[in-house]
PDB file of C-alpha atoms and ligand atoms in Angstrom:
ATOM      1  CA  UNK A   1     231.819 -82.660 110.674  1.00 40.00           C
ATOM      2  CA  UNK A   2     231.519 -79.791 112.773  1.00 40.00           C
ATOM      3  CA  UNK A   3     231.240 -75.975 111.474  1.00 41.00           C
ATOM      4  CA  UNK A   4     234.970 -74.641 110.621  1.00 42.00           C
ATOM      5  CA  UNK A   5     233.780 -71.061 109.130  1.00 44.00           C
ATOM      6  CA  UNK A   6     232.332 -68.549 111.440  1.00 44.00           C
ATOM      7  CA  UNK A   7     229.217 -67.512 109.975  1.00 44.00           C
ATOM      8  CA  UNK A   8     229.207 -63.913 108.678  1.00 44.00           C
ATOM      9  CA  UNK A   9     225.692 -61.871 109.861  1.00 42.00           C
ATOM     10  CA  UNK A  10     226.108 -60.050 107.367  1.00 41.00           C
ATOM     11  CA  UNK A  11     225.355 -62.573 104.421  1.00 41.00           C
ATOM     12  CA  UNK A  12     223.144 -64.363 106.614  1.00 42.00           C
ATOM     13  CA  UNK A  13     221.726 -62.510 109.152  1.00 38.00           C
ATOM     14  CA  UNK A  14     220.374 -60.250 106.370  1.00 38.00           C
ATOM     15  CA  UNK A  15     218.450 -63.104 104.485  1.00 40.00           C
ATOM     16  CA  UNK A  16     217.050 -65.466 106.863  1.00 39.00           C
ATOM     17  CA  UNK A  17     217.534 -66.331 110.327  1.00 38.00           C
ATOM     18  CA  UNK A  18     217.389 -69.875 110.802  1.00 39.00           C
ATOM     19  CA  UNK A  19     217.185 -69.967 114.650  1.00 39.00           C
ATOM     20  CA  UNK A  20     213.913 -72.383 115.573  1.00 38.00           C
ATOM     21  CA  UNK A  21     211.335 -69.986 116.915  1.00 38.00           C
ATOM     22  CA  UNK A  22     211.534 -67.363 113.977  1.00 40.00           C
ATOM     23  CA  UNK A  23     211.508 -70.358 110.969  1.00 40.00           C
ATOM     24  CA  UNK A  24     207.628 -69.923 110.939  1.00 39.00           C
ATOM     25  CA  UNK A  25     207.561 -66.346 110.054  1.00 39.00           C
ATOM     26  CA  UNK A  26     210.093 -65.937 108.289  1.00 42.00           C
ATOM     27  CA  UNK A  27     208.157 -64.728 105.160  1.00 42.00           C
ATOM     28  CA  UNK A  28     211.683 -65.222 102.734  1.00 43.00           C
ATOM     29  CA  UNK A  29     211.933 -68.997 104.102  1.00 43.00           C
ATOM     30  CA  UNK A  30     208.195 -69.297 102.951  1.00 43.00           C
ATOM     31  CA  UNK A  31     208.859 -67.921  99.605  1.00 43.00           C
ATOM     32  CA  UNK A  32     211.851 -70.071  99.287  1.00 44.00           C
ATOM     33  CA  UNK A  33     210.192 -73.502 100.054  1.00 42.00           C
ATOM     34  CA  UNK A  34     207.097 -72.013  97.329  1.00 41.00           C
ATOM     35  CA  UNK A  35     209.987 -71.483  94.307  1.00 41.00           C
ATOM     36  CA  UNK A  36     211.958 -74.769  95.111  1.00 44.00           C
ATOM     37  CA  UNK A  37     211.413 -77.428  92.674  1.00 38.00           C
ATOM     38  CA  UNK A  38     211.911 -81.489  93.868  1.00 37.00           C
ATOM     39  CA  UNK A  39     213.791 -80.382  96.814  1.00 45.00           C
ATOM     40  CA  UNK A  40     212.382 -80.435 100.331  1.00 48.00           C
ATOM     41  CA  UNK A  41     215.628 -78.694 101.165  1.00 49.00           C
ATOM     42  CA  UNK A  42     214.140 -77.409 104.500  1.00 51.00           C
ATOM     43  CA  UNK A  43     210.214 -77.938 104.060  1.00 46.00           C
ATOM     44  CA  UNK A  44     209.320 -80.528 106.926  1.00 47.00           C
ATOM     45  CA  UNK A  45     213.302 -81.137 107.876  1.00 54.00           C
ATOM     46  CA  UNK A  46     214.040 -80.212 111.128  1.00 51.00           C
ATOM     47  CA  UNK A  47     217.737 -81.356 110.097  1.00 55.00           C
ATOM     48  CA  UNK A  48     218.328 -77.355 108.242  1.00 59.00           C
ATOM     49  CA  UNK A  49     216.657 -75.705 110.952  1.00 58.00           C
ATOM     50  CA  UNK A  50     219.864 -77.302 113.231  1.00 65.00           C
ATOM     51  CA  UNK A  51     222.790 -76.410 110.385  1.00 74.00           C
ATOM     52  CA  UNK A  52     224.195 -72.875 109.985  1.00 87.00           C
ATOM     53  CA  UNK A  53     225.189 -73.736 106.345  1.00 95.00           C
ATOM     54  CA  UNK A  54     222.885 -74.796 103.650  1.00 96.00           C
ATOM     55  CA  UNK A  55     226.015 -76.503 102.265  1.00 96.00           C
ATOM     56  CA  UNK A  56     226.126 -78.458 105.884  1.00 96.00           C
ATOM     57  CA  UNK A  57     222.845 -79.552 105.215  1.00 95.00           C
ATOM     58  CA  UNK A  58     222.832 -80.365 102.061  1.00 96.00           C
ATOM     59  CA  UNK A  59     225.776 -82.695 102.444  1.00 96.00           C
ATOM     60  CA  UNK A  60     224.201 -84.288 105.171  1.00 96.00           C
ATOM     61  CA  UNK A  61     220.942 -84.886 103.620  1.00 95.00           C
ATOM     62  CA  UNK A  62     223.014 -86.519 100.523  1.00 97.00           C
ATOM     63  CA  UNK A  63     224.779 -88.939 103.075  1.00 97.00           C
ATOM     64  CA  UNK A  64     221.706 -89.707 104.321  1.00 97.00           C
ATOM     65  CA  UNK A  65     220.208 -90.668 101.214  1.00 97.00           C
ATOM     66  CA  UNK A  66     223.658 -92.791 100.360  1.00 98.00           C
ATOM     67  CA  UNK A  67     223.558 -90.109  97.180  1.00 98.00           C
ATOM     68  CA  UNK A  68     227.547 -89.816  96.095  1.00 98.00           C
ATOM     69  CA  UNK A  69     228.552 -86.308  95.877  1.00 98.00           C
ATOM     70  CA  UNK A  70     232.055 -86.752  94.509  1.00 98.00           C
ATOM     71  CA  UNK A  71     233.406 -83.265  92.124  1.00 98.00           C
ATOM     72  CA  UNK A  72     231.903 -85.503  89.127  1.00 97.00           C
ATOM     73  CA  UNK A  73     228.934 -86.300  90.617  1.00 97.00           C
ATOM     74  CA  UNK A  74     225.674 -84.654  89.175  1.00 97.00           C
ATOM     75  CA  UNK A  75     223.695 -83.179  92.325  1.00 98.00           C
ATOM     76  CA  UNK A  76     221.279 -81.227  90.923  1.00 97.00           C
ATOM     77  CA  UNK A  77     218.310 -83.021  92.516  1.00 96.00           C
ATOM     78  CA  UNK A  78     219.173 -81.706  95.963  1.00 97.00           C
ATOM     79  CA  UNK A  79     219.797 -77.763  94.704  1.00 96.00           C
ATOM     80  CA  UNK A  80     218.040 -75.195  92.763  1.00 89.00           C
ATOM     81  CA  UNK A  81     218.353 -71.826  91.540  1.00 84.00           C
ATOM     82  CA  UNK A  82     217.595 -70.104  94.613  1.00 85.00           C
ATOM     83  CA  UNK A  83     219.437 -72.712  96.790  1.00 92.00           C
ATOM     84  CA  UNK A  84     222.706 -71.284  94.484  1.00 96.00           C
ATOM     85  CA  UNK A  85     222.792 -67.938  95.942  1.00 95.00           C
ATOM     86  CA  UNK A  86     222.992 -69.226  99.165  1.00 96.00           C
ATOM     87  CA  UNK A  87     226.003 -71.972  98.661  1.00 97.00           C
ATOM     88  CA  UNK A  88     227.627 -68.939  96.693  1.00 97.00           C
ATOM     89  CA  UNK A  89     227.105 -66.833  99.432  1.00 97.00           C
ATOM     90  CA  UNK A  90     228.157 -69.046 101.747  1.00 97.00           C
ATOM     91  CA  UNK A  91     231.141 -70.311  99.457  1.00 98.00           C
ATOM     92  CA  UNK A  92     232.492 -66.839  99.148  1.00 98.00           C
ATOM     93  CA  UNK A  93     232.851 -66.755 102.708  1.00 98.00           C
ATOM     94  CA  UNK A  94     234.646 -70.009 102.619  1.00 98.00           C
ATOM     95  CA  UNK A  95     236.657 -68.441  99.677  1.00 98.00           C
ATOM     96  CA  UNK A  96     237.876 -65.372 101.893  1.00 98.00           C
ATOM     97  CA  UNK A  97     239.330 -67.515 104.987  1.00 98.00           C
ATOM     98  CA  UNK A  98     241.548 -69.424 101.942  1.00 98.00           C
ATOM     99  CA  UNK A  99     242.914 -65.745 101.055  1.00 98.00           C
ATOM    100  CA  UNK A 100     243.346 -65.054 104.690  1.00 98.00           C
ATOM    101  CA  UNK A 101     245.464 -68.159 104.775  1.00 98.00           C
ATOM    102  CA  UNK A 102     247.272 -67.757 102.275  1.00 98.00           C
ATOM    103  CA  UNK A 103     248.129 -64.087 103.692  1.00 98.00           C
ATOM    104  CA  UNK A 104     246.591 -62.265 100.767  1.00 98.00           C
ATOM    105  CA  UNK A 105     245.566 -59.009 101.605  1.00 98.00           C
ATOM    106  CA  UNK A 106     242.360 -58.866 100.792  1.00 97.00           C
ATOM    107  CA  UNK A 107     241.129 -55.471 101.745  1.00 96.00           C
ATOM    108  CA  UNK A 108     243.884 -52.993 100.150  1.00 97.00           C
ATOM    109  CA  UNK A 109     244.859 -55.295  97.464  1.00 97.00           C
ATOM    110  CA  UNK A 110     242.281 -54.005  94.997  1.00 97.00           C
ATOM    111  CA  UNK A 111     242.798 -57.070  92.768  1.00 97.00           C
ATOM    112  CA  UNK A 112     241.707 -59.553  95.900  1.00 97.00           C
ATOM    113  CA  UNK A 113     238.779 -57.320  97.195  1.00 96.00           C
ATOM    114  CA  UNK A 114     236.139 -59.125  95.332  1.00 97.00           C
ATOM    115  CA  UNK A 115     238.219 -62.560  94.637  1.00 98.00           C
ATOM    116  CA  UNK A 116     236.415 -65.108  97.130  1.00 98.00           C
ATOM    117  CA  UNK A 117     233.340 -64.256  95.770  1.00 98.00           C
ATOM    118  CA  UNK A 118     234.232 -64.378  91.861  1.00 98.00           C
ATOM    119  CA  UNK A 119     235.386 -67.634  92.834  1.00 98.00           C
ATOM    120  CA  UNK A 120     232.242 -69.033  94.378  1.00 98.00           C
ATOM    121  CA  UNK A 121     230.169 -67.430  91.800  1.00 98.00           C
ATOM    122  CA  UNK A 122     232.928 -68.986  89.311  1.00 98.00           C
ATOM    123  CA  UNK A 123     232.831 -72.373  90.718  1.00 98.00           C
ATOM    124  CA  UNK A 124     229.566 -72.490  90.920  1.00 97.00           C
ATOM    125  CA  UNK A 125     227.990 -71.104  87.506  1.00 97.00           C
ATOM    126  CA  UNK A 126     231.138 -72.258  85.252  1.00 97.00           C
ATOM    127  CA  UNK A 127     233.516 -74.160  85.876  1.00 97.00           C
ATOM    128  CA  UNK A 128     231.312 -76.612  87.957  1.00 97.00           C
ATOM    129  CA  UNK A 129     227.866 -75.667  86.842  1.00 97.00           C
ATOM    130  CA  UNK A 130     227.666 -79.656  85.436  1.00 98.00           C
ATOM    131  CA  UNK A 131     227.450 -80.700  88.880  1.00 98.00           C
ATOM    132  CA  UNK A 132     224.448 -78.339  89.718  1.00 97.00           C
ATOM    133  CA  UNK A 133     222.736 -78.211  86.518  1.00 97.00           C
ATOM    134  CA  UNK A 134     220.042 -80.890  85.417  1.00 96.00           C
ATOM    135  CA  UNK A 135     221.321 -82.858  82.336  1.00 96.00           C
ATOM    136  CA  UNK A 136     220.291 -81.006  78.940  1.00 96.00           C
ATOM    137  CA  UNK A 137     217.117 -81.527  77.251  1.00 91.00           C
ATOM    138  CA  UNK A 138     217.746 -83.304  74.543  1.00 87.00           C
ATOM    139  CA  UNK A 139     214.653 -84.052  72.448  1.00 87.00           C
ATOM    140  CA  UNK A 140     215.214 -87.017  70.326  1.00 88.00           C
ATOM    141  CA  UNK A 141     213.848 -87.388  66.345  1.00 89.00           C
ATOM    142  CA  UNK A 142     212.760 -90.725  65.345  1.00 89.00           C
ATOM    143  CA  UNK A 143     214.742 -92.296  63.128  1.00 90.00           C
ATOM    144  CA  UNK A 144     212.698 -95.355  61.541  1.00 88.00           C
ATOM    145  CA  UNK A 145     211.191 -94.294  57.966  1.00 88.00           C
ATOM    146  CA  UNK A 146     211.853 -96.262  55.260  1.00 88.00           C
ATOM    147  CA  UNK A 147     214.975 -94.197  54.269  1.00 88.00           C
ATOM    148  CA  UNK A 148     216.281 -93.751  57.823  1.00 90.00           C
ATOM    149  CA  UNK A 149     220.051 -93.114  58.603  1.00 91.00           C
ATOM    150  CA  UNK A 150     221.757 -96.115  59.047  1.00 90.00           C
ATOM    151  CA  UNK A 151     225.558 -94.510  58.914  1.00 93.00           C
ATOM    152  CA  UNK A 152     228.133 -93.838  61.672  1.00 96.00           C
ATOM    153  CA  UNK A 153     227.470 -89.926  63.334  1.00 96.00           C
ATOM    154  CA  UNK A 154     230.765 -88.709  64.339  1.00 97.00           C
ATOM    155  CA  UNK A 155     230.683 -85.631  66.260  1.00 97.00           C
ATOM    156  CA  UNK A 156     233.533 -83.364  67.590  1.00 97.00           C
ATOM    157  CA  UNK A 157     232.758 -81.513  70.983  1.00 97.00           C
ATOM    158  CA  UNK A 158     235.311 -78.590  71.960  1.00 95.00           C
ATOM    159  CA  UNK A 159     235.878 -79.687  76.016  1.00 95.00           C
ATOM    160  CA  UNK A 160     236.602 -77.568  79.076  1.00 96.00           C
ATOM    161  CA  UNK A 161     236.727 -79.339  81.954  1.00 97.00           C
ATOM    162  CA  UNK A 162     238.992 -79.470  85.598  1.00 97.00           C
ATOM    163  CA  UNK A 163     240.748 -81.772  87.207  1.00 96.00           C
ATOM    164  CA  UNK A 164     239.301 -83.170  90.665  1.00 96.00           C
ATOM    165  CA  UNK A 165     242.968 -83.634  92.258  1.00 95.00           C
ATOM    166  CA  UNK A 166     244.422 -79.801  91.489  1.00 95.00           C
ATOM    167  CA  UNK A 167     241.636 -77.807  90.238  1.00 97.00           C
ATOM    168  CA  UNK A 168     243.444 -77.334  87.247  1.00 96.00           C
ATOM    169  CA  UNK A 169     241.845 -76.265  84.125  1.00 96.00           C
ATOM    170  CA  UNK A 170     241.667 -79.646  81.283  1.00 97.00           C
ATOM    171  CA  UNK A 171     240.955 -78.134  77.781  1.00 96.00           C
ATOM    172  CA  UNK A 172     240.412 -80.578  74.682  1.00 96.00           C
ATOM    173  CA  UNK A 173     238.289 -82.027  72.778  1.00 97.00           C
ATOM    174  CA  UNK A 174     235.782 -85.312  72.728  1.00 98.00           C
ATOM    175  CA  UNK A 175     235.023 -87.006  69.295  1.00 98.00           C
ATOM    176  CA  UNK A 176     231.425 -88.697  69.904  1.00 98.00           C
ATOM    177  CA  UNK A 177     230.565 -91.266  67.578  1.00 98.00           C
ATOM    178  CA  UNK A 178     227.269 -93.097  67.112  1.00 97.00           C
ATOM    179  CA  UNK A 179     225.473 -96.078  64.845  1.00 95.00           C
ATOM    180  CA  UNK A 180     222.155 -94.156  64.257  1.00 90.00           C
ATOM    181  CA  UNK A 181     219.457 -95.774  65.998  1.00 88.00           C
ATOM    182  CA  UNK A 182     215.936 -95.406  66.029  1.00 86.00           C
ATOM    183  CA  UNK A 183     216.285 -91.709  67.253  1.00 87.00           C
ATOM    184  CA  UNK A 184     218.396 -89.160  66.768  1.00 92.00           C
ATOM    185  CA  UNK A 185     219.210 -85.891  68.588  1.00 94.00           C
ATOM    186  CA  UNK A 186     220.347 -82.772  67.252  1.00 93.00           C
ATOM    187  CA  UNK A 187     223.765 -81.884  66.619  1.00 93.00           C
ATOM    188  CA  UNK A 188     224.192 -79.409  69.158  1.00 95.00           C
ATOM    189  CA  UNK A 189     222.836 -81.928  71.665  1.00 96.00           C
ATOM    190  CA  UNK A 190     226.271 -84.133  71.724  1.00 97.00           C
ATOM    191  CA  UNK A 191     227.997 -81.209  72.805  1.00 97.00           C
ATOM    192  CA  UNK A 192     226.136 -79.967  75.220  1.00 97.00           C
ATOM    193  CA  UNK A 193     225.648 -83.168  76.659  1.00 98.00           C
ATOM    194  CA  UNK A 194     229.679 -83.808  76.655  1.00 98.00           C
ATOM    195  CA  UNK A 195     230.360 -80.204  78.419  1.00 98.00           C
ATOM    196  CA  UNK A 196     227.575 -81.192  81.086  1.00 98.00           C
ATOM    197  CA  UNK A 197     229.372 -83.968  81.653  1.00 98.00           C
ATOM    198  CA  UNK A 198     232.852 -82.228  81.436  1.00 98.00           C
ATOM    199  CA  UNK A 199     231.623 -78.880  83.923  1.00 98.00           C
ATOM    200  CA  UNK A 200     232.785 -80.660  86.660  1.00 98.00           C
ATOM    201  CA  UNK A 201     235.734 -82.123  88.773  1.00 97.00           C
ATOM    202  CA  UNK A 202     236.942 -84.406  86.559  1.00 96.00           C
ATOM    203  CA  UNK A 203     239.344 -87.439  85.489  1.00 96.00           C
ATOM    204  CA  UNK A 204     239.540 -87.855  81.745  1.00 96.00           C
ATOM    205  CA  UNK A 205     239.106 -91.490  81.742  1.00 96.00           C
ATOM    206  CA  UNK A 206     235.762 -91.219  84.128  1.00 96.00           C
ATOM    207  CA  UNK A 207     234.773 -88.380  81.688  1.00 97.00           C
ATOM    208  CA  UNK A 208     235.150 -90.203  78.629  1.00 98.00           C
ATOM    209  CA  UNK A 209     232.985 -93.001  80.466  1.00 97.00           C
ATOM    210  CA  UNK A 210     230.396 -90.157  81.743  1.00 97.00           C
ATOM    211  CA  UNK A 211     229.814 -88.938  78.237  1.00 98.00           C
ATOM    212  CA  UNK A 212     229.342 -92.731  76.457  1.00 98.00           C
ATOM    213  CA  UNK A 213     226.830 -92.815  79.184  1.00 97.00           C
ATOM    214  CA  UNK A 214     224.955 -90.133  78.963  1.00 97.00           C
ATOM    215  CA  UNK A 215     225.203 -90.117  74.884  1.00 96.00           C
ATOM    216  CA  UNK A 216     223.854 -93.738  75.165  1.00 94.00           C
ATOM    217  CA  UNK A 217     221.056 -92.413  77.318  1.00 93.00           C
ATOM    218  CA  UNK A 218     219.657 -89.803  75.310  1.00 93.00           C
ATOM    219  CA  UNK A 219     219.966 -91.266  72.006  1.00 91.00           C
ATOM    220  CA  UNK A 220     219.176 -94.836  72.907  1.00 89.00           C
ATOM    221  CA  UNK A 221     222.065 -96.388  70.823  1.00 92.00           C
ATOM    222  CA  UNK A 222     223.769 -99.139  72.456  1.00 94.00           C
ATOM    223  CA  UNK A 223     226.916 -98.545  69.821  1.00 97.00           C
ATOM    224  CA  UNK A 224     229.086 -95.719  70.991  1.00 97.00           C
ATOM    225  CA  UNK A 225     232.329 -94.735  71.298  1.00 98.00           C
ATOM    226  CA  UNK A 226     234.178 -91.552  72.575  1.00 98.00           C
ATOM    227  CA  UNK A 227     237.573 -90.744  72.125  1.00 98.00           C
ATOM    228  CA  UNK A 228     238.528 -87.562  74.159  1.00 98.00           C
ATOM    229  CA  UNK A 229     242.347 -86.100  73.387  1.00 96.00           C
ATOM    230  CA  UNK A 230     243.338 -83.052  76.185  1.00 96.00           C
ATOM    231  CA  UNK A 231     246.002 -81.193  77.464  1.00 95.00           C
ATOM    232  CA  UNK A 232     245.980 -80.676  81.382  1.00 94.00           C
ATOM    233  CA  UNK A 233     247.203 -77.969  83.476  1.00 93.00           C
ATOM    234  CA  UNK A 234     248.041 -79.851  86.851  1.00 90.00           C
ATOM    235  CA  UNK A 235     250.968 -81.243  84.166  1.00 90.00           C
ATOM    236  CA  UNK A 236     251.459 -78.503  81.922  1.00 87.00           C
ATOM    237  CA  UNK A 237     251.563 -75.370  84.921  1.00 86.00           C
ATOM    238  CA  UNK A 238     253.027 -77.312  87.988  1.00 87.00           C
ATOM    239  CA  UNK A 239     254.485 -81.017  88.668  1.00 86.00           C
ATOM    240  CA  UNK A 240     256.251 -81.939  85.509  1.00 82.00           C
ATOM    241  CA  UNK A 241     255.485 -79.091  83.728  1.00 83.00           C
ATOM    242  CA  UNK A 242     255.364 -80.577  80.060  1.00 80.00           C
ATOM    243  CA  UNK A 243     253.879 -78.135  77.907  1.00 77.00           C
ATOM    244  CA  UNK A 244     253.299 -80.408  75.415  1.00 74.00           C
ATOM    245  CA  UNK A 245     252.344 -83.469  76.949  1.00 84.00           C
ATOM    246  CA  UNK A 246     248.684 -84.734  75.457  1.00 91.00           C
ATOM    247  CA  UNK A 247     246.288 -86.982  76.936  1.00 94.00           C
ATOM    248  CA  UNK A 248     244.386 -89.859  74.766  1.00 96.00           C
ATOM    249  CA  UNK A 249     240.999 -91.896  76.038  1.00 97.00           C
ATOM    250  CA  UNK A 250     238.636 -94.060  74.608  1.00 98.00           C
ATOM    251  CA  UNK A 251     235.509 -95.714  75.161  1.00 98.00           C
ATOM    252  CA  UNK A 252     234.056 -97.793  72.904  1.00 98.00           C
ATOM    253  CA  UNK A 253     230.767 -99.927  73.198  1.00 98.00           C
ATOM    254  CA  UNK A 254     228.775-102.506  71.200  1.00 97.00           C
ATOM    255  CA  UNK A 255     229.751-102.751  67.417  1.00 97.00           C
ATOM    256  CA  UNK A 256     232.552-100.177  68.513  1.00 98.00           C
ATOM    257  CA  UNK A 257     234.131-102.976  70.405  1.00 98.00           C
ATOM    258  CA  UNK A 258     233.104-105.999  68.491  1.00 98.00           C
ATOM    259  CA  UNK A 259     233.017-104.803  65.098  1.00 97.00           C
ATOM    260  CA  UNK A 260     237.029-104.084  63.894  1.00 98.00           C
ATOM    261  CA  UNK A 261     235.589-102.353  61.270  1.00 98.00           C
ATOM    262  CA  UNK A 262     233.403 -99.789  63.071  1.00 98.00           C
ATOM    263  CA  UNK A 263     236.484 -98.999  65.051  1.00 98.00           C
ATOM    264  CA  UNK A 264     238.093 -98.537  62.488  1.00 98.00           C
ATOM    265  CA  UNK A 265     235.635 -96.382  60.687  1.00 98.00           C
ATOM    266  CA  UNK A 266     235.747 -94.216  64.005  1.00 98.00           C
ATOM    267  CA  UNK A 267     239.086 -93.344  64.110  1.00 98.00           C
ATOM    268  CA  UNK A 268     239.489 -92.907  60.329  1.00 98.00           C
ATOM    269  CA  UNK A 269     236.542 -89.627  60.670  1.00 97.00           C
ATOM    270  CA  UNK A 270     238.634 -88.574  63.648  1.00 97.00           C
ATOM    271  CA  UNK A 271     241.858 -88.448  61.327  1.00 96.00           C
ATOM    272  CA  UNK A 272     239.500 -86.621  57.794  1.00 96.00           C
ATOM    273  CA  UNK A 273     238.015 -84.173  61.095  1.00 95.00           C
ATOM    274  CA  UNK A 274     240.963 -83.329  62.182  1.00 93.00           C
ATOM    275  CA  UNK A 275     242.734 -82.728  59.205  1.00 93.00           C
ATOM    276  CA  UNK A 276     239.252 -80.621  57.530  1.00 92.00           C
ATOM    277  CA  UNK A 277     239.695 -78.780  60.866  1.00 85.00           C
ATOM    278  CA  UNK A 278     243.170 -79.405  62.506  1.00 81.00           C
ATOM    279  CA  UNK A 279     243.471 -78.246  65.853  1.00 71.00           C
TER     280      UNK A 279
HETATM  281 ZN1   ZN B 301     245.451 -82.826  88.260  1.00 61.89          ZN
END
């Protein structure tokens, strides 16, 4: 794809030049290759040295690899912290030629001065941050004494999360349940692990898969199950505009599926949780 966005000097000019002959004393590109961690963003790639945009770059370094970079995709092998600023930077100049298409007055209008790059920061550091952040650490407890757990873990993870075809906010929540294994993680840890997931472009029912996935990852348990219940604003603010229209998935796996009683079991906690908290 060729380069649609004129590049703005003065978000790039003033932080590194990327023409060929200065790359090798540029003294911020040096200090940028030293802090990156994994990456070999532009270290040894004559493929950066040719793109304006890091975000060019990127995205053809990821199609090289045959890495899928789809809005739920986890990418955070191929950025880091200081890579960030840059895509922000160069996202908030993306940002501004939307607003100039949509004949927003961006300069008087006080309220759009700064938009484009609220969004960029937004998009990256919130409402997408899943995509660029490594998964959580989640330090697992062993679970194998003589009186270990051997119960169902039902957890219930508030969910924020966006739909991939409108960019419309999805806000619910994801009941995680578990057969204790031989390790456990904290509490905290299903959550955190479900909004990772959920920080992204999203559809629920991928979601729902994403976080039985991950959750099966970190705790080792082959029996899990996720029910995820959410209201979405691509219905609820535009198309069909039901306000209270309410969105139900489940995934369950092992004894979740085979066991009538474990599923069972699951969805009677769900019912005592959300009656001891309704919501
Ligand atoms: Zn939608």
């Amino acid at each position: 794809m060729t380069t649609t966005f004129k590049r703005n000097e003065t978000i790039h000019g003033a932080v590194f030049n990327f023409e060929k002959d200065n790359i090798a004393e540029t003294t911020e590109i040096k200090n940028m290759t030293d802090k990156q961690t994994g990456l070999d963003a532009m270290a040894g790639d004559g493929g950066y040295q040719e793109e304006k945009y890091l975000g060019n770059y990127l995205r053809a370094k990821m199609r090289r690899d045959n890495k899928r970079f789809w809005a739920g995709d986890n990418i955070s092998e191929y950025v880091n912290d200081h890579n960030i600023e840059q895509l922000i930077d160069e996202a908030e100049e993306a940002f501004e030629l939307v607003l100039d298409r949509l004949l927003i007055d961006r300069e008087t209008d006080p309220n759009s001065k700064g938009t484009a790059r609220r969004l960029a920061k937004m998009y990256f550091n919130e409402i997408m941050a899943g995509r660029y952040e490594p998964a959580p650490d989640a330090t697992a407890f062993p679970n194998d004494s003589a009186d270990r757990y051997e119960g169902m873990l039902v957890v219930r993870s508030e969910l924020r999360s966006m739909c991939s075809h409108h960019h419309q906010p999805v806000s619910g929540v994801a009941y995680i349940g578990i057969i204790a294994a031989e390790k456990l993680i904290g509490l905290s840890k299903y959550t955190r692990i479900a909004q990772w997931c959920a920080r992204r472009g999203t559809l629920q029912e991928e979601l729902c898969n994403d976080i039985a996935r991950e959750i099966s990852k970190a705790t080792n348990s082959k029996n899990v199950a996720v029910y995820i219940q959410a209201v979405h604003g691509c219905c609820e603010n535009r198309g069909i505009m039901a306000h209270s229209s309410l969105t139900q998935t489940t995934v369950l796996t092992g004894s979740f599926k085979t066991d009538p009683g474990a599923k069972k079991e699951f969805f009677d906690n769900i019912k005592l949780q959300q009656e001891f908290a309704p919501r």
